[in-house]
Coordinates of C-alpha atoms and ligand atoms in Angstrom, one line a residue:
X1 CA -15.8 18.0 -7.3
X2 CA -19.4 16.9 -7.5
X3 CA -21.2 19.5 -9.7
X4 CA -24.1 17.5 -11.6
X5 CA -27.6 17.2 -10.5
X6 CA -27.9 14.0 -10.9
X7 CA -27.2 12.7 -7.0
X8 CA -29.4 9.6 -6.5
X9 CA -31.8 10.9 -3.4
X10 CA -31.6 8.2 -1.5
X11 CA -27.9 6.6 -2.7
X12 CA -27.0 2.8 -2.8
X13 CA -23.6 2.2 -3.0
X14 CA -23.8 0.8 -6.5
X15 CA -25.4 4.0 -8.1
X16 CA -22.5 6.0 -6.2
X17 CA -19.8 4.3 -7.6
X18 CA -21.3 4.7 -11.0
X19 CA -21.9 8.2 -10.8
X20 CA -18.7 8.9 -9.5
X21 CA -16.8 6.8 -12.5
X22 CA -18.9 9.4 -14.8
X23 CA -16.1 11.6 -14.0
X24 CA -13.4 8.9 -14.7
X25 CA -11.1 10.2 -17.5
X26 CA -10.7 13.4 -15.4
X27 CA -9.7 11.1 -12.3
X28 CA -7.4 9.1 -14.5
X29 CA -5.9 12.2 -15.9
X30 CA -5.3 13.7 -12.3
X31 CA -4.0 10.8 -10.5
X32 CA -1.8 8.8 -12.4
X33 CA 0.8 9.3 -15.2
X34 CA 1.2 8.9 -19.0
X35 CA 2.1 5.5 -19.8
X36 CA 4.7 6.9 -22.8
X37 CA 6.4 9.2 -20.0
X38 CA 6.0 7.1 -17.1
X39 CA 9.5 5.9 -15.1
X40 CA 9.8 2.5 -15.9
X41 CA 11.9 0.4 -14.1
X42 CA 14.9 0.2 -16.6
X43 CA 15.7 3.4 -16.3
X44 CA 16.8 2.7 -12.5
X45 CA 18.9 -0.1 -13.4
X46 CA 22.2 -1.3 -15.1
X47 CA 21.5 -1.3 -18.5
X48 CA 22.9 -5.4 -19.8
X49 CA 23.7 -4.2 -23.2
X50 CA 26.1 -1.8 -22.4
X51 CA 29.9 -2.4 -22.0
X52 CA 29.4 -1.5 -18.6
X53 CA 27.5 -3.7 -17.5
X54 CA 30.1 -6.3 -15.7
X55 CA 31.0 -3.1 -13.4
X56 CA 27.5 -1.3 -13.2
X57 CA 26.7 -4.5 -11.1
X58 CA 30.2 -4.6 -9.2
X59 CA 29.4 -1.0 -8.0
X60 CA 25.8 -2.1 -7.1
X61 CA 26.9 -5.3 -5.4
X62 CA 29.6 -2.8 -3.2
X63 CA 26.8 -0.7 -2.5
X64 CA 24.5 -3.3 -1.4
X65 CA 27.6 -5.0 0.9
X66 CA 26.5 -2.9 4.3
X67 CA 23.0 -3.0 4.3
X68 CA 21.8 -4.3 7.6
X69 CA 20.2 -7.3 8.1
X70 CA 16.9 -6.2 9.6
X71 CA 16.9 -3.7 6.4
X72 CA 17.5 -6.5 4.1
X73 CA 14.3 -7.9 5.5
X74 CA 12.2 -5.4 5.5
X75 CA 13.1 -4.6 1.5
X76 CA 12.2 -8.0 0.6
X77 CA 9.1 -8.1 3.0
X78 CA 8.4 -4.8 0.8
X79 CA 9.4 -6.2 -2.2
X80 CA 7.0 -9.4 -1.7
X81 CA 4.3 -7.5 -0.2
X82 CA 4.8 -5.4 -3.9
X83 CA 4.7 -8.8 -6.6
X84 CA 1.3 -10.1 -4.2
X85 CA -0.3 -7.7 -6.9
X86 CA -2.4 -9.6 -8.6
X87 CA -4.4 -10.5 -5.2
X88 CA -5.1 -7.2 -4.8
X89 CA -6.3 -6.1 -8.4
X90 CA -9.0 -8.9 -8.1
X91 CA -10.3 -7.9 -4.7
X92 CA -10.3 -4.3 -5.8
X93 CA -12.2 -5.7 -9.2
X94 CA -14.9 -7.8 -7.1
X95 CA -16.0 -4.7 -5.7
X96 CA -19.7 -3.5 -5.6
X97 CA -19.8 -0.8 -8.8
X98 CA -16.8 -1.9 -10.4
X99 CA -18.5 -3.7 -14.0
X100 CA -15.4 -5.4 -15.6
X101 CA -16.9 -5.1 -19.0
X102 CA -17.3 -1.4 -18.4
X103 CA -14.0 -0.4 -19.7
X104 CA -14.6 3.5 -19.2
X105 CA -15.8 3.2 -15.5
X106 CA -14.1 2.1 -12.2
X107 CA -12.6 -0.8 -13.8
X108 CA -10.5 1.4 -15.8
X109 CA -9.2 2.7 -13.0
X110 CA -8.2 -0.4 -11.6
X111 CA -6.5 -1.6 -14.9
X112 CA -4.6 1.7 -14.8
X113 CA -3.7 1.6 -11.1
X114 CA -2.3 -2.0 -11.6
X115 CA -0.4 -1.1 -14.2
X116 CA 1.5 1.9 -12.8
X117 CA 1.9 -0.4 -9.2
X118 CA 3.1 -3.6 -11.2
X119 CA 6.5 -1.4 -12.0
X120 CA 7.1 -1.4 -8.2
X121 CA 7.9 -4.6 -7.7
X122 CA 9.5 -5.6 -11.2
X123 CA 12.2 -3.0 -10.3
X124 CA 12.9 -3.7 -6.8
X125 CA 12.7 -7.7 -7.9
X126 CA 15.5 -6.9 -10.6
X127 CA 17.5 -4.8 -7.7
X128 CA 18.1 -7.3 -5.1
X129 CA 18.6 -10.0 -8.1
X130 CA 21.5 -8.0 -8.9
X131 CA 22.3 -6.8 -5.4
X132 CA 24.2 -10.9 -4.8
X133 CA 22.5 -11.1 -1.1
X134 CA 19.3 -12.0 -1.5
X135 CA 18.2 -15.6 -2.2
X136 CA 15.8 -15.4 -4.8
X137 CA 14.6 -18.7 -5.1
X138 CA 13.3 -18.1 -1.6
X139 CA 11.7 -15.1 -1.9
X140 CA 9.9 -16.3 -5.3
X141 CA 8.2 -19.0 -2.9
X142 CA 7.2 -16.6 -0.3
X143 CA 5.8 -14.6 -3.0
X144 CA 4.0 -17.0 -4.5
X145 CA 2.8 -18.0 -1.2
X146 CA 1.6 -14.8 -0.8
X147 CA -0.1 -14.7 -3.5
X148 CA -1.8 -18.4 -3.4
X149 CA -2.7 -17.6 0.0
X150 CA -5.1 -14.8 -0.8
X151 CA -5.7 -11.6 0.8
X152 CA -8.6 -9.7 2.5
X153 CA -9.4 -6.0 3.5
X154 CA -12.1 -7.3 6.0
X155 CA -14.1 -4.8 4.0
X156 CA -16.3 -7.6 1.5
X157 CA -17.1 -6.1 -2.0
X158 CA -17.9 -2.8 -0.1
X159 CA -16.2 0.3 -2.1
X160 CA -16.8 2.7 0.7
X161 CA -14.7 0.6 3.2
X162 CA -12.1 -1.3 0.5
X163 CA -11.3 2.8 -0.5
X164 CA -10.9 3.1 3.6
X165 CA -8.2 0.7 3.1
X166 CA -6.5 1.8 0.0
X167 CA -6.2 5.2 1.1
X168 CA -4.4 3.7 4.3
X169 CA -2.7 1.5 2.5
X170 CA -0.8 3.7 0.2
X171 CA -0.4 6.6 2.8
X172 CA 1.2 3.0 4.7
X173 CA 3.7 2.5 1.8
X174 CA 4.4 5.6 1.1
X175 CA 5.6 6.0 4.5
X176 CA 7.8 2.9 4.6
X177 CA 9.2 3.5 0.9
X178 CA 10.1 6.9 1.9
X179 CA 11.9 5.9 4.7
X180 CA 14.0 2.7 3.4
X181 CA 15.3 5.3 0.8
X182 CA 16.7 7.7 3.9
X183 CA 18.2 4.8 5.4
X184 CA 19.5 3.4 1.6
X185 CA 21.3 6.7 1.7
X186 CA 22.5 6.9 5.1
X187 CA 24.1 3.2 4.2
X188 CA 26.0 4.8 1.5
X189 CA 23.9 3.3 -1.2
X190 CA 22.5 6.3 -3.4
X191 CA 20.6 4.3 -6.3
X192 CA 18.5 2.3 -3.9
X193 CA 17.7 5.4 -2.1
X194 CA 16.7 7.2 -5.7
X195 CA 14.4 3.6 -6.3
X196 CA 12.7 3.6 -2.7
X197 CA 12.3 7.3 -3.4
X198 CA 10.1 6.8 -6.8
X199 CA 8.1 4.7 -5.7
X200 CA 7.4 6.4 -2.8
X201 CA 6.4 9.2 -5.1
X202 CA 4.3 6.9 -7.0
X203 CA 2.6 5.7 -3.6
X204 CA 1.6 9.2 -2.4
X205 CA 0.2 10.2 -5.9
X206 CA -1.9 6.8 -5.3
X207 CA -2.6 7.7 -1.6
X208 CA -4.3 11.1 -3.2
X209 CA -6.6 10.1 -5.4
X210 CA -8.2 7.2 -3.0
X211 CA -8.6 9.7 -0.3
X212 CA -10.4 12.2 -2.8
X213 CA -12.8 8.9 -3.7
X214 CA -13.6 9.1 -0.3
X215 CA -14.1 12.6 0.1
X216 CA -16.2 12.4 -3.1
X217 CA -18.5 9.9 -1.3
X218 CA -18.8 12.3 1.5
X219 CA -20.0 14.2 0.1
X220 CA -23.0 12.2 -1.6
X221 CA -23.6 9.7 0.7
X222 CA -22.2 11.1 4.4
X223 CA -23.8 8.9 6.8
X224 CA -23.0 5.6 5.2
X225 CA -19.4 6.8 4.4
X226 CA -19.2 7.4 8.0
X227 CA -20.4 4.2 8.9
X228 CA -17.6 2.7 6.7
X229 CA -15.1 4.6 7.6
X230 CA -15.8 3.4 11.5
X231 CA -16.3 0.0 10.2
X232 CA -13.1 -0.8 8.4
X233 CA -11.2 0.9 11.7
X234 CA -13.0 -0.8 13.9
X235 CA -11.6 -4.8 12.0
X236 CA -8.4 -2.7 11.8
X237 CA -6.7 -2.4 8.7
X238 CA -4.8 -5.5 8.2
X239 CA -1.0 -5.2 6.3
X240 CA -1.3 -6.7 2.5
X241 CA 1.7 -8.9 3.7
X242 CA -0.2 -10.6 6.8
X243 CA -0.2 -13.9 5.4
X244 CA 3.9 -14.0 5.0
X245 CA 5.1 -17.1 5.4
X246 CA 8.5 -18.6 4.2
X247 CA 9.2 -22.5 2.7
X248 CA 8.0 -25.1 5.0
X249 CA 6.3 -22.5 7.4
X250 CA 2.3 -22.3 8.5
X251 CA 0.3 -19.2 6.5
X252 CA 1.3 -15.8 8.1
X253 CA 4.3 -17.5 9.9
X254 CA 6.8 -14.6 8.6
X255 CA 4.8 -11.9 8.8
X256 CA 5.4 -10.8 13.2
X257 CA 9.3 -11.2 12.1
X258 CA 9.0 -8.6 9.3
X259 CA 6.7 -6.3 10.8
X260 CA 8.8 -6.4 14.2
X261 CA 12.3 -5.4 11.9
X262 CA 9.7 -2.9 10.4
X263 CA 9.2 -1.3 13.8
X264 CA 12.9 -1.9 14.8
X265 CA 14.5 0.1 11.9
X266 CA 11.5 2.7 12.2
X267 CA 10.4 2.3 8.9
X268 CA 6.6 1.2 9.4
X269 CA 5.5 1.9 13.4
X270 CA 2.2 1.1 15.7
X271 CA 2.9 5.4 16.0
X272 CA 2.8 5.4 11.9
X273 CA -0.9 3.9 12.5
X274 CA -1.8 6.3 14.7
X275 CA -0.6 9.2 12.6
X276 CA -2.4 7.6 9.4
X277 CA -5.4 7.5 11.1
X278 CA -5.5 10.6 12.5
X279 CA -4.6 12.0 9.7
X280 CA -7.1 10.8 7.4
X281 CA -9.9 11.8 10.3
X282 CA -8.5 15.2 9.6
X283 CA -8.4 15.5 5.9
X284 CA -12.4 14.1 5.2
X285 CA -13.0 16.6 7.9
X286 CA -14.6 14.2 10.2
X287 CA -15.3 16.7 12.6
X288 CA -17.6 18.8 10.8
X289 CA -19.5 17.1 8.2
X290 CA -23.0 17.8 9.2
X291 CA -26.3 16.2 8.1
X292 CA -25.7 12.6 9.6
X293 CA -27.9 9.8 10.9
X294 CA -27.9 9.2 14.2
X295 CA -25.5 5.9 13.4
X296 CA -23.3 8.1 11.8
X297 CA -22.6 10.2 14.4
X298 CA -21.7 7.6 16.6
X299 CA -19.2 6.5 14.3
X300 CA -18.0 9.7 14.1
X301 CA -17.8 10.1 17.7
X302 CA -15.5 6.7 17.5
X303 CA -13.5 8.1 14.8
X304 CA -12.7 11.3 16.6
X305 CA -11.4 9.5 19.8
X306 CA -9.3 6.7 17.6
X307 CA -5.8 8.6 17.5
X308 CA -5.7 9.2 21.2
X309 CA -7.0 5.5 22.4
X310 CA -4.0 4.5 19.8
X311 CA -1.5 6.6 21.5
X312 CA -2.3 5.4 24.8
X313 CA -1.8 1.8 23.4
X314 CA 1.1 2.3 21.1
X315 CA 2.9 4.0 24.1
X316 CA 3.0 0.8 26.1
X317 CA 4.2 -0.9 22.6
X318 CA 7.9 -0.5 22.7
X319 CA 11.0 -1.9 21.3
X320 CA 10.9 -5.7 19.8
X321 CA 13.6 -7.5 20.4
X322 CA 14.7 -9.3 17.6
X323 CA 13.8 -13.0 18.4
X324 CA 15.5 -16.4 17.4
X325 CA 14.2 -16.5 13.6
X326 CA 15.8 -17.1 10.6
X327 CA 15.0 -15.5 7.5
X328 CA 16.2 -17.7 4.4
X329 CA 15.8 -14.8 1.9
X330 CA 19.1 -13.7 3.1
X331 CA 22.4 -15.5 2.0
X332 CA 24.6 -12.9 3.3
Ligands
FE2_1 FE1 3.4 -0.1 -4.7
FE2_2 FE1 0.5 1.6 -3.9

């Protein structure tokens, strides 16, 4: 909630961002956990210095036996997409109004974001090390692939349109941890399900505090959050793992054959997109912010008619086949 008087009158991002991170330790304290209470990935796994050990990772082996290949991709492909972290704390950092000196302002945030998000993929990594199908080696080149090859929003050092993104983003993954648990537990395998479940939880939390940045700018700055808004859905908003590629394979080579075993297993859909978007148009309350530009109410006259034009489209989508491709993170 934006109570001070100190609203710049005619605001540039910059001086948004900064008077927004005035309210910062409140944001912190609403958003994200207590490192000392926090989950932390251990607790979720076989514990090596018990006796049990030997037949804690037997049991999680013979739980991990029947996953289906196409799930098997899509964890990993989530599990990648996860440990590419580092690419996207230092676009998030490069953005205009985030001072990395400041350490009580947006960069704090970022810090503390990272570090609750880095847990996600150290316990899913540990997992599928354990799970004796996965080969690891593989996947640790894809991922640093992924991560040498960079990543970008589309959206520049622009906070209005990079918190666009996030907010999709982790709406996006919430979505597709949510669902890999249901189908962990329809497999028979309860502690993967509990995993993809906390971090799911984790994801929403995230996806809730982005979307209140944005409704926070809305209501400083409405026009030019409009704008943005139109702006970052009009490049699309591009998955964090579209550079996937595997060994020996051009950038972004893997990244169709995840995303179509994505669509097949219903865990991340064209339809999800549509939902996303539609959703998010509902909770800034697209429809009735008032005061705009003329600019800005064009873009929210594109906004408004976004989820139907994407139904239309997503409805001539359909089933992918899977196709003649190999995926070598898999030994069995
Ligand atoms: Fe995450
Ligand atoms: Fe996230």
């Amino acid at each position: 909630m934006i109570s001070d008087n100190t609203i710049p009158m005619k605001p540039v991002r910059k001086e948004v961002m900064h008077f927004l991170a005035k309210d910062m330790d409140n944001i912190v304290g609403t958003y994200l956990k207590d490192i000392d209470n926090n989950w932390q990935p251990s607790d979720l796994l076989p514990v090596s210095s018990s006796d049990n050990f030997i037949a804690d990772i037997r049991a999680l082996q013979q739980e991990c036996r029947e996953l289906p290949y196409d799930y098997m991709v899509v964890l990993i492909g989530d599990i990648i997409t996860e440990e590419a972290l580092p690419s996207y704390e230092s676009w998030l950092m490069d953005m205009e109004g985030v001072e990395k000196s400041d350490t009580g302002g947006w960069s704090k945030w970022m810090r503390l974001w990272t570090a609750e998000e880095n847990r996600h993929g150290d316990l899913l990594n540990k997992y599928v090390y354990l799970s004796g199908r996965v080969n690891m080696r593989q996947m640790e080149i894809s991922t640093q692939y992924l991560i040498a090859d960079g990543f970008d929003t589309g959206a520049a050092r622009d906070p209005y349109q990079n918190f666009v993104y996030t907010s999709f983003q982790e709406l996006a993954t919430n979505i597709s941890h949510r669902r890999t648990a249901t189908l962990a537990k329809q497999y028979g395998n309860g502690q993967l399900s509990k995993i993809c479940g906390v971090i799911a939880a984790d994801e929403l939390r995230h996806a809730k505090a982005y979307k209140s940045f944005v409704s926070s700018i809305f209501e400083i700055d409405p026009s030019e959050m409009m704008i943005a808004f139109a702006a970052m859905m009009r490049k699309k908003v591009i998955m964090p793992a579209q550079f996937l590629r595997q060994q020996g394979e051009k950038i972004g080579a893997a990244f169709t054959h995840f995303s179509d075993a994505a669509q097949r297993l219903n865990v991340y859909t064209s339809t999800d997109y549509t939902d996303i978007t539609e959703s998010l148009v509902k909770d800034w309350n697209i429809a009735s912010i008032t005061g705009l530009t003329d600019p800005a109410e064009k873009a929210r006259d594109y906004l408004m008619g976004l989820p139907a034009r994407f139904r239309k489209i997503s409805d001539r989508g359909g089933f992918k086949a899977p196709l003649a491709y190999e995926f070598n993170w898999i030994t069995r």
